[in-house]
Amino acid sequence: MLNAAVPMVRVERGGVEEALHVGHLVAADAGGRIHASAGNPQRLTYFRSCAKPLQAFAALETGIASRFDLKPEHLAIMAASHNGEPRHVEVVRDLLQRSGVPESALQCGAHWPYYEPAAADVRHQLSEPLAVFNNCSGKHAGMLAAAGALGSPLDSYLVPDHPVQQRIQHAMAKFTACNQEDIRWGIDGCSAPNAAVPLAAMARSFAAFVGASDAAA
């Protein structure tokens, strides 16, 4: 099959192949030039959590960093998944507090911390998990902060036509160099809209994102 997935990792046991992991890969620069690829570099692929830095970028464009006096740890938690460790939860809660958003506004869903010692501790205190423990709660806190800064509704911050999601869609188009109408959208595991683009466009977006950061520095 043309551009089929290619072997990436082969696991052997006693000299016998036990598992074979296949996939696609591509290395591209900020101009979209492909330097290396394997499999299908144009395969339509969801960003999933890889979208977090671009989603955080869109939120930061609303001016929340200066408006709410955000620190590096707030920016980091917005752009990353976390394990629900005490420090992670503390930073998410502080971000919400600084932006004047109640913890109850989080719509990412609740689960116990992925970090087992933290999960064991809170299970002794709570009968049900909290949304702030969700590995995507930092991203959602950033979106809510942006909604607050824009004076937009908090209860609909995940709706595709919400001003925050519109800004995210624009950022995705900007960094991937895809037309907005060509980007496919689905719903991520945390209930937020998530973009699917050709793998090469995804690679380009990160090269462009890093380049933009270097230029700003």
Coordinates of C-alpha atoms in Angstrom, one line a residue:
M1 CA 0.0 0.0 0.0
L2 CA 1.3 3.4 -1.0
N3 CA 2.6 5.4 2.0
A4 CA 1.6 2.7 4.5
A5 CA 2.7 2.9 8.1
V6 CA 6.3 1.7 8.5
P7 CA 7.9 -0.3 11.3
M8 CA 9.2 2.0 14.1
V9 CA 9.9 -0.3 17.0
R10 CA 10.4 -4.0 17.1
V11 CA 10.2 -5.9 20.4
E12 CA 11.9 -9.3 20.6
R13 CA 11.8 -11.9 23.3
G14 CA 14.3 -14.8 23.1
G15 CA 15.1 -13.8 19.5
V16 CA 11.5 -14.0 18.4
E17 CA 9.6 -10.9 17.3
E18 CA 6.9 -10.4 20.0
A19 CA 5.5 -7.0 18.9
L20 CA 5.9 -4.6 16.1
H21 CA 4.9 -0.9 16.3
V22 CA 4.3 0.9 13.1
G23 CA 3.7 4.6 12.3
H24 CA 4.4 7.7 10.3
L25 CA 7.0 10.4 10.9
V26 CA 8.0 13.7 9.3
A27 CA 10.6 16.4 9.9
A28 CA 9.7 19.8 8.4
D29 CA 10.9 23.3 8.8
A30 CA 8.9 26.5 9.5
G31 CA 8.6 27.0 5.7
G32 CA 6.9 23.7 5.2
R33 CA 9.9 22.0 3.5
I34 CA 10.1 18.3 4.4
H35 CA 13.6 17.2 5.4
A36 CA 12.8 13.6 6.2
S37 CA 9.8 11.4 6.3
A38 CA 8.7 7.8 6.6
G39 CA 5.2 6.4 6.0
N40 CA 2.7 9.0 4.9
P41 CA 3.8 12.6 5.7
Q42 CA 0.3 13.8 4.6
R43 CA -1.7 11.5 6.9
L44 CA -4.5 13.4 8.5
T45 CA -3.6 13.4 12.2
Y46 CA -5.2 14.8 15.4
F47 CA -2.9 17.0 17.5
R48 CA -4.5 15.7 20.7
S49 CA -2.4 17.0 23.7
C50 CA 0.3 18.3 21.3
A51 CA -2.1 21.1 20.6
K52 CA -1.7 22.6 24.1
P53 CA 1.2 25.0 23.4
L54 CA -0.8 26.4 20.4
Q55 CA -4.0 26.6 22.5
A56 CA -2.0 28.4 25.2
F57 CA -0.6 30.8 22.6
A58 CA -4.1 31.8 21.6
A59 CA -5.1 32.3 25.2
L60 CA -2.0 34.5 25.9
E61 CA -2.8 36.7 22.9
T62 CA -5.7 38.0 24.9
G63 CA -3.3 39.6 27.3
I64 CA -3.9 37.4 30.3
A65 CA -0.2 37.1 31.2
S66 CA 0.1 40.8 32.1
R67 CA -3.6 41.3 33.2
F68 CA -3.4 38.5 35.7
D69 CA 0.3 38.7 36.5
L70 CA 0.9 35.1 35.4
K71 CA 4.2 33.5 36.2
P72 CA 6.2 30.9 34.2
E73 CA 4.6 28.0 36.1
H74 CA 1.2 29.2 35.0
L75 CA 2.3 29.3 31.3
A76 CA 3.8 25.9 31.7
I77 CA 0.7 24.3 33.2
M78 CA -1.4 25.8 30.4
A79 CA 0.8 24.3 27.7
A80 CA 1.2 20.8 29.2
S81 CA -0.5 17.7 30.5
H82 CA 0.1 17.1 34.2
N83 CA -0.1 14.2 36.7
G84 CA -2.3 15.8 39.3
E85 CA 0.7 16.1 41.7
P86 CA 0.0 18.6 44.6
R87 CA 2.2 21.3 42.9
H88 CA 0.3 20.9 39.6
V89 CA -3.1 21.3 41.3
E90 CA -1.8 24.3 43.3
V91 CA -0.7 26.1 40.1
V92 CA -4.0 25.4 38.3
R93 CA -6.0 26.7 41.2
D94 CA -3.8 29.8 41.5
L95 CA -4.3 30.4 37.8
L96 CA -8.0 30.2 38.2
Q97 CA -7.9 32.4 41.3
R98 CA -5.8 35.1 39.6
S99 CA -8.2 35.2 36.7
G100 CA -11.3 35.4 38.9
V101 CA -12.7 32.1 37.6
P102 CA -14.3 29.6 39.9
E103 CA -13.0 26.0 39.9
S104 CA -16.5 24.9 39.1
A105 CA -16.2 26.4 35.7
L106 CA -13.8 23.7 34.5
Q107 CA -15.5 21.5 31.9
C108 CA -12.6 19.0 31.4
G109 CA -14.2 16.3 33.4
A110 CA -12.8 14.8 36.6
H111 CA -10.5 11.9 37.3
W112 CA -8.1 10.9 40.1
P113 CA -4.5 12.1 39.8
Y114 CA -2.4 10.0 37.5
Y115 CA 0.4 10.3 40.1
E116 CA -0.4 7.4 42.3
P117 CA 0.9 8.8 45.6
A118 CA -1.2 11.9 45.1
A119 CA -4.2 9.8 44.1
A120 CA -3.8 7.7 47.3
D121 CA -3.7 10.9 49.4
V122 CA -6.8 12.5 48.0
R123 CA -8.8 9.3 48.0
H124 CA -8.6 9.4 51.8
Q125 CA -10.1 12.9 51.8
L126 CA -12.6 12.8 48.9
S127 CA -15.3 10.4 47.8
E128 CA -15.1 11.6 44.1
P129 CA -12.3 13.0 42.0
L130 CA -12.2 16.7 41.0
A131 CA -11.9 18.4 37.7
V132 CA -8.7 20.2 38.8
F133 CA -7.0 16.8 39.0
N134 CA -7.6 16.3 35.3
N135 CA -4.4 16.2 33.3
C136 CA -5.8 18.9 31.0
S137 CA -7.1 21.2 33.7
G138 CA -4.2 23.7 33.1
K139 CA -5.2 24.1 29.5
H140 CA -8.8 24.6 30.4
A141 CA -7.9 27.1 33.1
G142 CA -6.0 29.1 30.4
M143 CA -9.0 29.0 28.1
L144 CA -11.2 30.2 31.0
A145 CA -8.8 33.0 31.9
A146 CA -8.9 34.1 28.2
A147 CA -12.7 34.0 28.2
G148 CA -12.7 36.2 31.3
A149 CA -10.2 38.7 29.8
L150 CA -12.4 38.9 26.7
G151 CA -15.6 39.4 28.7
S152 CA -17.0 36.3 27.1
P153 CA -19.2 33.6 28.7
L154 CA -17.5 31.1 30.8
D155 CA -20.1 28.4 30.5
S156 CA -19.7 28.0 26.8
Y157 CA -15.9 28.3 26.5
L158 CA -15.6 25.0 24.7
V159 CA -18.2 25.7 22.0
P160 CA -16.5 26.1 18.6
D161 CA -17.9 29.5 17.9
H162 CA -16.9 30.9 21.3
P163 CA -14.4 33.8 20.9
V164 CA -11.7 31.7 22.7
Q165 CA -12.1 28.7 20.4
Q166 CA -12.2 31.1 17.4
R167 CA -8.8 32.4 18.4
I168 CA -7.5 28.9 18.8
Q169 CA -8.7 28.0 15.3
H170 CA -6.9 31.1 13.9
A171 CA -3.7 30.1 15.7
M172 CA -3.9 26.6 14.3
A173 CA -4.3 27.9 10.8
K174 CA -1.5 30.4 11.4
F175 CA 1.1 27.9 12.6
T176 CA 0.1 25.0 10.3
A177 CA -0.3 27.3 7.3
C178 CA -3.5 25.4 6.5
N179 CA -6.7 27.2 5.4
Q180 CA -9.1 27.3 8.4
E181 CA -11.8 25.6 6.3
D182 CA -9.4 22.7 5.5
I183 CA -8.7 21.9 9.2
R184 CA -10.8 19.1 10.5
W185 CA -12.1 19.2 14.1
G186 CA -13.2 16.6 16.6
I187 CA -13.7 16.5 20.4
D188 CA -10.7 15.6 22.5
G189 CA -10.9 13.3 25.6
C190 CA -11.2 16.4 27.8
S191 CA -14.2 17.8 25.9
A192 CA -12.2 20.5 24.1
P193 CA -12.2 20.9 20.3
N194 CA -9.1 19.4 18.7
A195 CA -7.7 19.9 15.3
A196 CA -6.6 17.3 12.7
V197 CA -4.2 18.3 9.9
P198 CA -1.7 16.6 7.6
L199 CA 1.3 15.3 9.7
A200 CA 3.6 17.5 7.7
A201 CA 1.6 20.6 8.6
M202 CA 1.7 19.5 12.3
A203 CA 5.5 19.3 12.0
R204 CA 5.6 22.7 10.4
S205 CA 3.5 24.2 13.1
F206 CA 6.0 23.3 15.8
A207 CA 8.9 24.6 13.7
A208 CA 7.1 27.8 13.2
F209 CA 6.1 28.0 16.9
V210 CA 9.7 27.5 18.1
G211 CA 10.9 30.0 15.5
A212 CA 8.3 32.6 16.7
S213 CA 9.5 32.0 20.3
D214 CA 13.1 32.5 19.2
A215 CA 12.3 35.7 17.4
A216 CA 10.4 37.1 20.4
A217 CA 13.3 36.3 22.7

